Amino acid sequence: MKLILSIELGVNSSKIALVNQYGDIQAKFFVEHDFEKGILENLYQKIVESLDTIGINYEDSVDKIGIASAGYVDHMVGIVRYAAALDWNNYYLKDKAESLFNKPILVLNDANAAALGEFWVGSAKQYDSIVFYTVDSGIGGALILDGKLMSGSRGFSGEFGHGGGVYQNKYKCKCGLLGCIEPISSGPGIARYFKDKFDENPGHPAANYFKDFETFTTKDIISVYEDNDKPVEILDILQEALEPLVMHMATMINALDPEAIIISGGLTNMGPLLTRIISKSIKKYIIEKFAQDIVVEIAELGNDAILIGSAYYALNDWKIF
């Protein structure tokens, strides 16, 4: 069988992979973007050249192409409605790419792609229904229910970080709404919450652990926590910052009845601490039966999830059976 070419579009470069029908990556490389030539024009040229270098003929070996992009992606027509990082508005990605690559191309959101990768060969392969979160500088996600990707009528589902609500009232979101979980439970949001906590209360018991830091990140917070015998004062603030995310997860569990919550992204560097906080805190917001049955797991494919999921999406022509 021919291979699926996967492209994960980044801001300054893209990750490329050839994936077989079993989800195995056969080749992987990066392509730096050339903005003067054009992102897609440069991608096509460099991909063909790179494959040729390793003895793979693009025309003979590639069957279809899956492209994952950040932002709001209308999967049915392959249009990126809005992607701030790429400065794209109503960008006809599928049409433009097919005219260059001369192969069938399917386009989807990168969080949806990551979820499909984990569902196919990763941490969610034993489940039929999952709610997938990616928590990094922002918060996104995806839904797979009864074995099918729930991408919505336009491919916009899974934008969990935004949408307002009653999850928190401390920070207004960059999307313009108050109540979103991203400003407080994302990586930068957690660090911001800690800093504001100490600014508001310099005598807070946890503040002394950070007295030598002018600025700090969530990674620094976890390091300080681990290096100082896991003080409860730091844990308490972590739980407060993650509470909006936990509440959102509980809403998804109560509404959709998934088998598992799968978490990916930079925040998973917290490891078992993250899943312990979520599993404990979520019991306040879901009925006892759900609390007993729900599984919270860390994604396992790492940086390969989007590439593998894009291939799965293309392989199945939008429909996951």
mmCIF file of N, CA, C and O in Angstrom, residues 29 31 37 42-56 58:
data_model
loop_
_atom_site.group_PDB
_atom_site.id
_atom_site.type_symbol
_atom_site.label_atom_id
_atom_site.label_comp_id
_atom_site.label_asym_id
_atom_site.label_seq_id
_atom_site.Cartn_x
_atom_site.Cartn_y
_atom_site.Cartn_z
ATOM 1 N N PHE A 29 10.784 14.503 8.957
ATOM 2 C CA PHE A 29 11.743 15.598 8.825
ATOM 3 C C PHE A 29 11.026 16.935 8.959
ATOM 4 O O PHE A 29 9.793 16.990 9.009
ATOM 5 N N VAL A 31 10.674 21.072 7.537
ATOM 6 C CA VAL A 31 10.886 21.989 6.419
ATOM 7 C C VAL A 31 10.722 23.415 6.948
ATOM 8 O O VAL A 31 9.671 23.762 7.493
ATOM 9 N N LYS A 37 8.849 32.860 -1.155
ATOM 10 C CA LYS A 37 8.401 31.921 -2.186
ATOM 11 C C LYS A 37 6.952 31.529 -1.966
ATOM 12 O O LYS A 37 6.199 31.292 -2.929
ATOM 13 N N ASN A 42 6.993 26.315 -1.191
ATOM 14 C CA ASN A 42 8.262 25.845 -0.642
ATOM 15 C C ASN A 42 8.128 24.450 -0.047
ATOM 16 O O ASN A 42 9.020 23.600 -0.205
ATOM 17 N N LEU A 43 7.004 24.199 0.639
ATOM 18 C CA LEU A 43 6.776 22.886 1.228
ATOM 19 C C LEU A 43 6.799 21.793 0.167
ATOM 20 O O LEU A 43 7.462 20.763 0.335
ATOM 21 N N TYR A 44 6.071 22.018 -0.912
ATOM 22 C CA TYR A 44 6.026 21.005 -1.969
ATOM 23 C C TYR A 44 7.424 20.708 -2.506
ATOM 24 O O TYR A 44 7.828 19.533 -2.604
ATOM 25 N N GLN A 45 8.162 21.743 -2.815
ATOM 26 C CA GLN A 45 9.502 21.543 -3.381
ATOM 27 C C GLN A 45 10.410 20.811 -2.405
ATOM 28 O O GLN A 45 11.100 19.847 -2.773
ATOM 29 N N LYS A 46 10.426 21.258 -1.161
ATOM 30 C CA LYS A 46 11.342 20.666 -0.181
ATOM 31 C C LYS A 46 10.942 19.236 0.183
ATOM 32 O O LYS A 46 11.807 18.389 0.435
ATOM 33 N N ILE A 47 9.640 18.961 0.213
ATOM 34 C CA ILE A 47 9.191 17.598 0.524
ATOM 35 C C ILE A 47 9.627 16.634 -0.566
ATOM 36 O O ILE A 47 10.167 15.555 -0.289
ATOM 37 N N VAL A 48 9.388 17.005 -1.806
ATOM 38 C CA VAL A 48 9.786 16.137 -2.924
ATOM 39 C C VAL A 48 11.290 15.918 -2.916
ATOM 40 O O VAL A 48 11.770 14.781 -3.085
ATOM 41 N N GLU A 49 12.054 16.976 -2.697
ATOM 42 C CA GLU A 49 13.518 16.865 -2.664
ATOM 43 C C GLU A 49 13.983 15.996 -1.500
ATOM 44 O O GLU A 49 14.877 15.150 -1.658
ATOM 45 N N SER A 50 13.383 16.196 -0.324
ATOM 46 C CA SER A 50 13.804 15.437 0.857
ATOM 47 C C SER A 50 13.489 13.956 0.710
ATOM 48 O O SER A 50 14.289 13.096 1.096
ATOM 49 N N LEU A 51 12.321 13.642 0.154
ATOM 50 C CA LEU A 51 11.966 12.241 -0.070
ATOM 51 C C LEU A 51 12.901 11.600 -1.081
ATOM 52 O O LEU A 51 13.327 10.447 -0.914
ATOM 53 N N ASP A 52 13.222 12.344 -2.111
ATOM 54 C CA ASP A 52 14.138 11.821 -3.132
ATOM 55 C C ASP A 52 15.511 11.515 -2.530
ATOM 56 O O ASP A 52 16.155 10.522 -2.888
ATOM 57 N N THR A 53 15.929 12.354 -1.587
ATOM 58 C CA THR A 53 17.238 12.163 -0.940
ATOM 59 C C THR A 53 17.312 10.840 -0.196
ATOM 60 O O THR A 53 18.376 10.205 -0.127
ATOM 61 N N ILE A 54 16.181 10.402 0.362
ATOM 62 C CA ILE A 54 16.185 9.132 1.103
ATOM 63 C C ILE A 54 15.647 7.980 0.249
ATOM 64 O O ILE A 54 15.282 6.924 0.762
ATOM 65 N N GLY A 55 15.581 8.210 -1.047
ATOM 66 C CA GLY A 55 15.234 7.129 -1.966
ATOM 67 C C GLY A 55 13.759 6.848 -2.108
ATOM 68 O O GLY A 55 13.372 5.743 -2.500
ATOM 69 N N ILE A 56 12.908 7.837 -1.807
ATOM 70 C CA ILE A 56 11.461 7.652 -1.928
ATOM 71 C C ILE A 56 10.931 8.573 -3.022
ATOM 72 O O ILE A 56 11.139 9.796 -2.982
ATOM 73 N N TYR A 58 8.133 10.587 -4.633
ATOM 74 C CA TYR A 58 6.890 11.189 -4.163
ATOM 75 C C TYR A 58 5.686 10.702 -4.960
ATOM 76 O O TYR A 58 4.671 10.286 -4.385
#
